[in-house]
Amino acid sequence: MKRTITLKPRREKSVRHRHPWLFSGAIAHAEAEAGDIVDILDHRGRWLARGYYNPASQIAVRLLTFDPDEQVDATFWRRRLERAFARRRAPLIPNETTAYRLVNAESDGLPGLIVDRYGDFFVLQSLTLGIERHKATIVDALAELATPRGIYERSDEDVRRLEGLLPTAGTLWGETPPTPLRISEHGLAFWVDIAHGHKTGFYLDQRDNRALAQRLAAGRRVLNCFSYTGGFTVAALAGGATATISVDSSAGALTLARENIALNGFDNADNTFIEGNVFEILRAFRDRGEQFDLIVLDPPKFAYTRQQIESAARGYKDINRLALLLLAPGGILMTFSCSGLVSAELFQQIVFSAALDAKRETHIVARMTQASDHPVALTFPESAYLKGLVCLVS
Ligand code: SAH
């Protein structure tokens, strides 16, 4: 049986622009079941694209191909994976780096699929019903194309609920990765907890920005807020930071942060770890008149929906204002937002208004984004979510 989705009149523009998402509001009628591979037709019945369907989601179809002759079979998944791998060939992945993203979902033509490499192990996230249906085929293709030691699943993100899926995790193929597993990033070593860590275990998207922190840190007293397992702290120490404070609300993350600092031989430096709420800790530092030479602010996502943008902006402004107050003259602020809904322009405005309130003269000296193993397809600008500013404070 032919499974088809027919669009309402004048709703084909995004498909013609090869945007991978088709919202339920654009659909006139659907002759298909959840999880089916479907042909997308315009209101006159002309073929436009092919994708997978889930009526439970507002993103009712994720498009896979715009070529009428390309069938979605085992060869299809294999070809898409090969293309994604090709995008990661050197020189994109830096030397002495064993952990990076292999498949960046929509932007690699594989909507709903994330695959991260941690040394000899792959970690897979299936975020949609469509990927769930083809998971076994994808795992076979991954095993065949790249011969990892094991493929582990971390499909326990909340977004799966929007697709009507329950969380799931565990070994999909081959060996189970050790806990923790050791990786290398720009020659620095890190322990990663694949089974329990955030995302797939490590914030791979911040790799280039950690390297930048390393270049900026010499002789500086560093405050790393939202430190997770100490990525920016280790980088700063490698760059010659004189002392570091890492703040995070997760005790488990801080335990690993401490071990990561020791792993790189920096346990002789002046390093402190504070388990707590950054919003409160920054205020306590301000009240005590503390000063730092480099502050990193890498908070979790504050805005998940459009309704949350305003409160997210208030949160960003608050921590940025406090951080600017804590910087010594000549100090550097590396400040980030990973909320896709907060644009780079809005983020800059927020930091501007934080600087006004803090009465600190502030210059942007560099702009940061996600590492190149998280490429942004020009057809899918939504995948550019991470933005950061390096600010110099007079
Ligand atoms: N910069 C890190 C990644 C940060 S992820 C790296 O390079 O690896 C965000 C971190 O913020 C998580 O570890 C989370 O535990 C922590 N977190 C979330 N809300 C917090 C809060 N209010 N105060 C302190 N830490 C918080």
CSV table of C-alpha atoms and ligand atoms in Angstrom, one decimal:
chain,number,residue,atom,x,y,z
A,1,MET,CA,0.0,0.0,0.0
A,2,LYS,CA,1.2,3.5,-0.9
A,3,ARG,CA,1.5,5.7,2.2
A,4,THR,CA,1.0,9.3,1.5
A,5,ILE,CA,0.7,12.7,3.2
A,6,THR,CA,-1.0,15.4,1.2
A,7,LEU,CA,-0.2,19.0,2.1
A,8,LYS,CA,-2.6,21.9,2.3
A,9,PRO,CA,-2.4,24.5,-0.5
A,10,ARG,CA,0.6,26.8,-0.2
A,11,ARG,CA,2.3,24.8,2.5
A,12,GLU,CA,5.0,23.2,0.3
A,13,LYS,CA,7.5,26.0,0.6
A,14,SER,CA,9.6,24.7,3.5
A,15,VAL,CA,9.7,21.3,1.8
A,16,ARG,CA,11.0,22.9,-1.4
A,17,HIS,CA,13.6,24.6,0.7
A,18,ARG,CA,14.5,21.1,2.0
A,19,HIS,CA,13.7,21.9,5.6
A,20,PRO,CA,13.5,18.5,7.3
A,21,TRP,CA,10.4,19.2,9.5
A,22,LEU,CA,6.8,19.1,8.4
A,23,PHE,CA,4.4,20.4,11.0
A,24,SER,CA,1.0,18.8,11.5
A,25,GLY,CA,-0.7,22.1,10.6
A,26,ALA,CA,0.5,21.8,7.0
A,27,ILE,CA,-1.1,18.5,6.4
A,28,ALA,CA,-4.5,18.2,4.6
A,29,HIS,CA,-4.8,14.4,4.9
A,30,ALA,CA,-2.7,11.4,5.8
A,31,GLU,CA,-3.0,7.9,4.5
A,32,ALA,CA,-0.4,6.3,6.8
A,33,GLU,CA,0.2,4.9,10.3
A,34,ALA,CA,2.6,6.1,13.0
A,35,GLY,CA,6.1,5.1,12.1
A,36,ASP,CA,5.5,4.6,8.4
A,37,ILE,CA,7.8,5.9,5.6
A,38,VAL,CA,5.6,8.3,3.7
A,39,ASP,CA,5.6,10.2,0.4
A,40,ILE,CA,4.8,13.9,0.7
A,41,LEU,CA,2.6,15.3,-2.0
A,42,ASP,CA,1.5,18.9,-2.7
A,43,HIS,CA,-2.2,19.7,-2.8
A,44,ARG,CA,-2.3,18.8,-6.5
A,45,GLY,CA,-0.7,15.4,-5.8
A,46,ARG,CA,2.8,16.2,-7.0
A,47,TRP,CA,5.6,14.3,-5.3
A,48,LEU,CA,7.8,16.5,-3.0
A,49,ALA,CA,9.8,14.4,-0.6
A,50,ARG,CA,9.9,11.2,1.5
A,51,GLY,CA,10.1,10.9,5.3
A,52,TYR,CA,8.8,9.2,8.4
A,53,TYR,CA,5.5,9.9,10.0
A,54,ASN,CA,4.4,10.3,13.6
A,55,PRO,CA,0.9,11.9,14.1
A,56,ALA,CA,1.6,12.0,17.9
A,57,SER,CA,4.2,14.7,17.4
A,58,GLN,CA,3.7,18.3,16.2
A,59,ILE,CA,6.6,17.6,13.9
A,60,ALA,CA,4.4,15.1,12.1
A,61,VAL,CA,7.0,14.2,9.4
A,62,ARG,CA,10.8,14.3,9.4
A,63,LEU,CA,12.0,14.3,5.8
A,64,LEU,CA,14.7,11.9,4.7
A,65,THR,CA,15.1,12.4,1.0
A,66,PHE,CA,14.1,14.9,-1.7
A,67,ASP,CA,14.9,12.4,-4.5
A,68,PRO,CA,11.9,10.4,-5.8
A,69,ASP,CA,14.2,7.5,-6.8
A,70,GLU,CA,15.8,7.2,-3.4
A,71,GLN,CA,14.1,4.5,-1.4
A,72,VAL,CA,14.4,4.3,2.4
A,73,ASP,CA,15.9,0.8,2.8
A,74,ALA,CA,19.0,-0.6,4.5
A,75,THR,CA,21.3,0.9,1.8
A,76,PHE,CA,19.7,4.3,2.5
A,77,TRP,CA,20.7,4.3,6.2
A,78,ARG,CA,24.2,3.1,5.3
A,79,ARG,CA,24.7,5.8,2.7
A,80,ARG,CA,23.6,8.6,5.1
A,81,LEU,CA,25.9,7.3,7.8
A,82,GLU,CA,28.8,7.1,5.4
A,83,ARG,CA,28.2,10.8,4.4
A,84,ALA,CA,28.1,11.8,8.1
A,85,PHE,CA,31.4,10.0,8.7
A,86,ALA,CA,32.9,11.7,5.7
A,87,ARG,CA,32.1,15.1,7.2
A,88,ARG,CA,34.2,14.2,10.3
A,89,ARG,CA,37.4,13.2,8.4
A,90,ALA,CA,40.5,15.2,9.4
A,91,PRO,CA,41.3,18.0,9.6
A,92,LEU,CA,37.9,18.7,11.2
A,93,ILE,CA,38.6,16.6,14.2
A,94,PRO,CA,41.6,18.0,16.1
A,95,ASN,CA,44.6,15.9,17.0
A,96,GLU,CA,44.7,13.8,20.1
A,97,THR,CA,40.9,13.8,20.3
A,98,THR,CA,39.1,10.5,20.7
A,99,ALA,CA,35.6,11.7,21.4
A,100,TYR,CA,33.4,13.5,18.9
A,101,ARG,CA,29.9,13.5,17.4
A,102,LEU,CA,29.6,11.2,14.4
A,103,VAL,CA,26.0,11.9,13.5
A,104,ASN,CA,24.3,15.2,14.2
A,105,ALA,CA,20.7,14.3,13.5
A,106,GLU,CA,18.8,16.5,11.1
A,107,SER,CA,22.0,18.3,10.0
A,108,ASP,CA,23.4,15.0,8.8
A,109,GLY,CA,20.3,14.0,7.0
A,110,LEU,CA,19.3,11.6,9.8
A,111,PRO,CA,16.6,13.4,11.8
A,112,GLY,CA,16.2,12.1,15.3
A,113,LEU,CA,19.5,10.3,15.4
A,114,ILE,CA,22.6,11.2,17.4
A,115,VAL,CA,25.7,9.0,17.4
A,116,ASP,CA,28.8,10.1,19.5
A,117,ARG,CA,32.1,8.3,19.5
A,118,TYR,CA,34.0,7.8,22.7
A,119,GLY,CA,37.2,6.0,21.8
A,120,ASP,CA,36.3,2.5,20.6
A,121,PHE,CA,32.6,2.9,21.7
A,122,PHE,CA,29.7,4.5,20.1
A,123,VAL,CA,26.8,6.0,22.0
A,124,LEU,CA,23.5,6.3,20.2
A,125,GLN,CA,20.4,8.4,20.9
A,126,SER,CA,17.2,7.7,19.2
A,127,LEU,CA,14.9,10.6,19.7
A,128,THR,CA,11.9,9.8,17.4
A,129,LEU,CA,9.6,6.9,16.5
A,130,GLY,CA,10.9,6.9,12.9
A,131,ILE,CA,14.5,6.2,14.1
A,132,GLU,CA,13.2,3.7,16.7
A,133,ARG,CA,11.6,1.7,13.9
A,134,HIS,CA,14.9,1.5,12.0
A,135,LYS,CA,17.2,1.3,14.9
A,136,ALA,CA,18.3,-2.3,14.3
A,137,THR,CA,19.2,-1.6,10.7
A,138,ILE,CA,21.1,1.6,11.8
A,139,VAL,CA,23.0,-0.3,14.5
A,140,ASP,CA,24.0,-3.1,12.0
A,141,ALA,CA,25.2,-0.5,9.5
A,142,LEU,CA,27.2,1.4,12.2
A,143,ALA,CA,28.8,-1.9,13.3
A,144,GLU,CA,29.7,-2.8,9.8
A,145,LEU,CA,31.0,0.6,8.7
A,146,ALA,CA,33.1,1.5,11.7
A,147,THR,CA,33.7,-1.7,13.7
A,148,PRO,CA,33.4,-0.2,17.2
A,149,ARG,CA,33.9,-2.4,20.3
A,150,GLY,CA,30.4,-1.7,21.4
A,151,ILE,CA,27.3,0.5,20.7
A,152,TYR,CA,25.5,1.8,23.8
A,153,GLU,CA,22.1,3.4,23.8
A,154,ARG,CA,21.3,6.6,25.8
A,155,SER,CA,17.8,7.2,24.6
A,156,ASP,CA,16.6,8.7,27.9
A,157,GLU,CA,16.1,12.3,26.9
A,158,ASP,CA,12.7,13.9,27.8
A,159,VAL,CA,12.0,14.9,24.2
A,160,ARG,CA,11.2,11.3,23.4
A,161,ARG,CA,7.9,11.9,25.3
A,162,LEU,CA,6.8,14.3,22.6
A,163,GLU,CA,7.0,11.3,20.2
A,164,GLY,CA,5.1,9.0,22.6
A,165,LEU,CA,8.3,7.0,23.5
A,166,LEU,CA,9.5,5.8,26.8
A,167,PRO,CA,13.1,6.3,27.9
A,168,THR,CA,15.5,3.4,27.2
A,169,ALA,CA,19.3,2.8,27.7
A,170,GLY,CA,21.7,-0.1,27.6
A,171,THR,CA,24.1,-2.0,25.3
A,172,LEU,CA,22.7,-2.4,21.8
A,173,TRP,CA,25.7,-4.2,20.2
A,174,GLY,CA,29.0,-5.7,21.2
A,175,GLU,CA,30.7,-4.9,24.5
A,176,THR,CA,29.4,-2.7,27.2
A,177,PRO,CA,31.7,0.4,27.7
A,178,PRO,CA,33.7,0.6,30.9
A,179,THR,CA,32.5,3.0,33.6
A,180,PRO,CA,34.1,5.5,33.6
A,181,LEU,CA,35.7,5.4,30.1
A,182,ARG,CA,38.8,7.5,29.4
A,183,ILE,CA,38.9,9.8,26.4
A,184,SER,CA,41.3,12.4,25.1
A,185,GLU,CA,40.5,15.9,24.0
A,186,HIS,CA,43.2,18.1,22.5
A,187,GLY,CA,45.6,15.8,24.4
A,188,LEU,CA,43.9,16.3,27.7
A,189,ALA,CA,42.4,13.2,29.4
A,190,PHE,CA,38.9,12.9,30.8
A,191,TRP,CA,36.9,10.3,32.5
A,192,VAL,CA,33.4,10.0,31.0
A,193,ASP,CA,30.5,8.2,32.6
A,194,ILE,CA,28.6,6.9,29.5
A,195,ALA,CA,25.8,5.2,31.4
A,196,HIS,CA,24.9,8.0,33.8
A,197,GLY,CA,26.5,11.2,32.5
A,198,HIS,CA,24.5,14.1,30.9
A,199,LYS,CA,23.6,13.8,27.2
A,200,THR,CA,25.8,10.9,25.9
A,201,GLY,CA,28.3,11.5,28.7
A,202,PHE,CA,30.3,14.6,27.8
A,203,TYR,CA,29.6,18.1,26.4
A,204,LEU,CA,31.4,17.5,23.1
A,205,ASP,CA,30.0,20.7,21.6
A,206,GLN,CA,32.2,22.8,23.8
A,207,ARG,CA,35.5,21.3,22.7
A,208,ASP,CA,36.8,24.3,20.7
A,209,ASN,CA,35.8,26.7,23.4
A,210,ARG,CA,37.6,24.7,26.1
A,211,ALA,CA,40.7,25.0,23.9
A,212,LEU,CA,40.2,28.7,23.7
A,213,ALA,CA,39.9,28.9,27.5
A,214,GLN,CA,43.2,27.1,27.7
A,215,ARG,CA,44.8,29.8,25.5
A,216,LEU,CA,43.3,32.6,27.7
A,217,ALA,CA,43.9,31.2,31.2
A,218,ALA,CA,47.7,31.8,31.8
A,219,GLY,CA,48.3,33.4,35.2
A,220,ARG,CA,44.6,33.8,35.8
A,221,ARG,CA,42.4,32.9,38.8
A,222,VAL,CA,39.5,31.0,37.2
A,223,LEU,CA,35.9,30.6,38.3
A,224,ASN,CA,34.2,27.8,36.2
A,225,CYS,CA,30.4,28.0,36.8
A,226,PHE,CA,28.2,25.0,35.7
A,227,SER,CA,31.5,23.0,35.5
A,228,TYR,CA,30.0,19.6,35.0
A,229,THR,CA,33.0,17.2,35.1
A,230,GLY,CA,35.5,20.0,34.9
A,231,GLY,CA,36.1,20.4,31.1
A,232,PHE,CA,36.8,24.1,31.3
A,233,THR,CA,38.7,23.7,34.6
A,234,VAL,CA,41.2,21.2,33.2
A,235,ALA,CA,41.6,23.3,30.0
A,236,ALA,CA,42.3,26.4,32.1
A,237,LEU,CA,44.9,24.5,34.3
A,238,ALA,CA,46.6,23.2,31.1
A,239,GLY,CA,46.8,26.8,30.0
A,240,GLY,CA,48.5,28.0,33.2
A,241,ALA,CA,45.6,29.1,35.5
A,242,THR,CA,47.0,29.8,39.0
A,243,ALA,CA,43.9,28.7,40.8
A,244,THR,CA,40.4,27.3,39.9
A,245,ILE,CA,37.0,27.1,41.5
A,246,SER,CA,34.5,24.7,39.9
A,247,VAL,CA,30.8,25.1,40.8
A,248,ASP,CA,28.1,22.7,39.9
A,249,SER,CA,24.8,21.4,41.5
A,250,SER,CA,25.7,17.8,40.8
A,251,ALA,CA,27.9,16.1,43.3
A,252,GLY,CA,28.6,13.2,40.9
A,253,ALA,CA,29.8,15.6,38.2
A,254,LEU,CA,32.1,17.3,40.7
A,255,THR,CA,33.6,13.9,41.9
A,256,LEU,CA,34.5,13.3,38.3
A,257,ALA,CA,35.8,16.9,37.9
A,258,ARG,CA,38.2,16.3,40.8
A,259,GLU,CA,39.4,13.0,39.3
A,260,ASN,CA,39.8,14.7,35.9
A,261,ILE,CA,42.1,17.3,37.4
A,262,ALA,CA,44.2,14.6,39.0
A,263,LEU,CA,44.2,12.6,35.8
A,264,ASN,CA,46.0,15.4,34.1
A,265,GLY,CA,48.5,15.9,36.9
A,266,PHE,CA,47.1,19.3,38.2
A,267,ASP,CA,46.1,18.2,41.7
A,268,ASN,CA,49.0,20.2,43.1
A,269,ALA,CA,47.4,23.5,42.0
A,270,ASP,CA,44.9,25.5,44.1
A,271,ASN,CA,41.6,23.9,43.0
A,272,THR,CA,38.3,24.1,44.8
A,273,PHE,CA,35.0,22.4,44.1
A,274,ILE,CA,31.7,23.8,45.3
A,275,GLU,CA,28.5,21.9,45.1
A,276,GLY,CA,25.6,24.4,44.9
A,277,ASN,CA,23.4,26.7,43.0
A,278,VAL,CA,25.5,29.1,40.8
A,279,PHE,CA,22.9,31.9,41.2
A,280,GLU,CA,23.5,31.7,45.0
A,281,ILE,CA,27.2,31.1,44.9
A,282,LEU,CA,27.8,34.1,42.7
A,283,ARG,CA,25.9,36.3,45.2
A,284,ALA,CA,27.9,34.9,48.1
A,285,PHE,CA,31.1,35.7,46.2
A,286,ARG,CA,29.9,39.2,45.5
A,287,ASP,CA,29.0,39.8,49.1
A,288,ARG,CA,32.5,38.6,50.2
A,289,GLY,CA,34.1,40.9,47.6
A,290,GLU,CA,35.9,38.0,45.8
A,291,GLN,CA,37.6,38.7,42.4
A,292,PHE,CA,38.5,36.5,39.5
A,293,ASP,CA,40.4,37.0,36.3
A,294,LEU,CA,38.5,34.5,34.1
A,295,ILE,CA,34.9,33.4,34.6
A,296,VAL,CA,33.2,30.7,32.5
A,297,LEU,CA,29.3,30.7,32.5
A,298,ASP,CA,28.0,27.6,30.7
A,299,PRO,CA,24.5,27.1,32.1
A,300,PRO,CA,22.1,24.3,31.1
A,301,LYS,CA,19.4,25.1,28.6
A,302,PHE,CA,17.1,27.7,30.2
A,303,ALA,CA,14.4,27.9,27.4
A,304,TYR,CA,12.6,24.8,26.1
A,305,THR,CA,9.6,26.7,24.7
A,306,ARG,CA,8.9,30.1,23.4
A,307,GLN,CA,7.0,30.9,26.6
A,308,GLN,CA,10.2,30.4,28.5
A,309,ILE,CA,12.3,32.8,26.5
A,310,GLU,CA,11.6,35.8,28.8
A,311,SER,CA,12.4,34.0,32.1
A,312,ALA,CA,15.5,32.5,30.4
A,313,ALA,CA,16.6,36.0,29.5
A,314,ARG,CA,16.2,37.1,33.1
A,315,GLY,CA,18.3,34.1,34.3
A,316,TYR,CA,21.0,34.8,31.8
A,317,LYS,CA,21.1,38.5,32.7
A,318,ASP,CA,21.3,37.7,36.4
A,319,ILE,CA,24.3,35.4,36.2
A,320,ASN,CA,26.1,37.6,33.6
A,321,ARG,CA,25.6,40.7,35.7
A,322,LEU,CA,27.0,39.0,38.8
A,323,ALA,CA,29.9,37.5,36.9
A,324,LEU,CA,30.8,40.9,35.5
A,325,LEU,CA,30.8,42.4,39.0
A,326,LEU,CA,33.2,39.6,40.1
A,327,LEU,CA,35.8,40.2,37.4
A,328,ALA,CA,39.0,42.1,38.2
A,329,PRO,CA,40.0,44.8,35.8
A,330,GLY,CA,41.3,43.2,32.6
A,331,GLY,CA,39.2,40.1,33.5
A,332,ILE,CA,37.6,37.8,30.9
A,333,LEU,CA,34.1,36.5,30.8
A,334,MET,CA,33.4,33.4,28.6
A,335,THR,CA,29.6,33.3,28.6
A,336,PHE,CA,27.3,30.8,26.8
A,337,SER,CA,23.7,30.0,26.0
A,338,CYS,CA,22.8,26.6,24.6
A,339,SER,CA,19.1,27.6,24.3
A,340,GLY,CA,18.3,27.4,20.6
A,341,LEU,CA,15.3,29.7,21.1
A,342,VAL,CA,17.6,32.5,22.4
A,343,SER,CA,19.2,33.9,19.3
A,344,ALA,CA,22.7,35.2,19.1
A,345,GLU,CA,21.3,38.7,18.8
A,346,LEU,CA,19.1,38.4,21.9
A,347,PHE,CA,22.0,36.8,23.9
A,348,GLN,CA,24.2,39.8,23.0
A,349,GLN,CA,21.5,42.2,24.1
A,350,ILE,CA,21.1,40.3,27.4
A,351,VAL,CA,24.9,40.5,28.1
A,352,PHE,CA,24.8,44.2,27.1
A,353,SER,CA,22.0,44.9,29.6
A,354,ALA,CA,23.9,42.9,32.3
A,355,ALA,CA,27.0,45.0,31.7
A,356,LEU,CA,25.0,48.3,31.9
A,357,ASP,CA,23.5,47.2,35.3
A,358,ALA,CA,27.0,46.0,36.5
A,359,LYS,CA,28.4,49.4,35.3
A,360,ARG,CA,31.3,47.6,33.7
A,361,GLU,CA,32.8,48.7,30.4
A,362,THR,CA,32.8,45.5,28.3
A,363,HIS,CA,34.1,44.5,24.9
A,364,ILE,CA,33.3,41.4,22.8
A,365,VAL,CA,36.7,40.1,21.7
A,366,ALA,CA,35.5,36.8,20.2
A,367,ARG,CA,32.4,34.9,19.4
A,368,MET,CA,32.0,31.2,20.0
A,369,THR,CA,29.8,28.4,18.7
A,370,GLN,CA,29.5,24.6,18.7
A,371,ALA,CA,32.4,22.5,17.5
A,372,SER,CA,32.6,21.4,13.8
A,373,ASP,CA,31.5,17.9,14.6
A,374,HIS,CA,28.1,19.5,15.3
A,375,PRO,CA,27.7,20.9,11.8
A,376,VAL,CA,24.7,23.0,10.9
A,377,ALA,CA,23.0,22.2,7.6
A,378,LEU,CA,22.1,25.4,5.8
A,379,THR,CA,18.6,23.9,5.3
A,380,PHE,CA,18.3,23.5,9.1
A,381,PRO,CA,19.5,26.7,10.9
A,382,GLU,CA,17.7,25.5,14.0
A,383,SER,CA,20.6,23.2,14.7
A,384,ALA,CA,22.9,26.2,15.5
A,385,TYR,CA,22.0,26.3,19.2
A,386,LEU,CA,25.2,27.1,21.0
A,387,LYS,CA,26.4,30.7,21.2
A,388,GLY,CA,29.0,32.3,23.3
A,389,LEU,CA,30.8,35.6,23.8
A,390,VAL,CA,34.3,36.2,25.1
A,391,CYS,CA,34.1,39.6,26.8
A,392,LEU,CA,37.0,41.7,28.1
A,393,VAL,CA,36.1,43.9,31.1
A,394,SER,CA,38.0,47.1,31.8
B,1,SAH,N1,30.8,23.4,30.9
B,1,SAH,C1,30.6,22.0,31.0
B,1,SAH,C2,29.1,21.6,30.7
B,1,SAH,C3,28.1,22.3,31.5
B,1,SAH,S1,26.5,21.6,31.5
B,1,SAH,C4,31.6,21.2,30.2
B,1,SAH,O1,32.4,21.8,29.5
B,1,SAH,O2,31.6,20.0,30.3
B,1,SAH,C5,25.6,22.4,32.7
B,1,SAH,C6,25.9,22.0,34.1
B,1,SAH,O3,25.2,22.8,35.0
B,1,SAH,C7,25.5,20.6,34.5
B,1,SAH,O4,26.6,19.9,35.0
B,1,SAH,C8,24.5,20.8,35.7
B,1,SAH,O5,24.6,19.8,36.7
B,1,SAH,C9,24.8,22.1,36.2
B,1,SAH,N2,23.7,22.9,36.8
B,1,SAH,C10,22.4,23.1,36.3
B,1,SAH,N3,21.8,24.1,37.0
B,1,SAH,C11,22.7,24.5,37.9
B,1,SAH,C12,22.6,25.5,39.0
B,1,SAH,N4,21.6,26.2,39.2
B,1,SAH,N5,23.8,25.7,39.7
B,1,SAH,C13,24.9,25.0,39.5
B,1,SAH,N6,25.0,24.0,38.5
B,1,SAH,C14,23.9,23.8,37.8
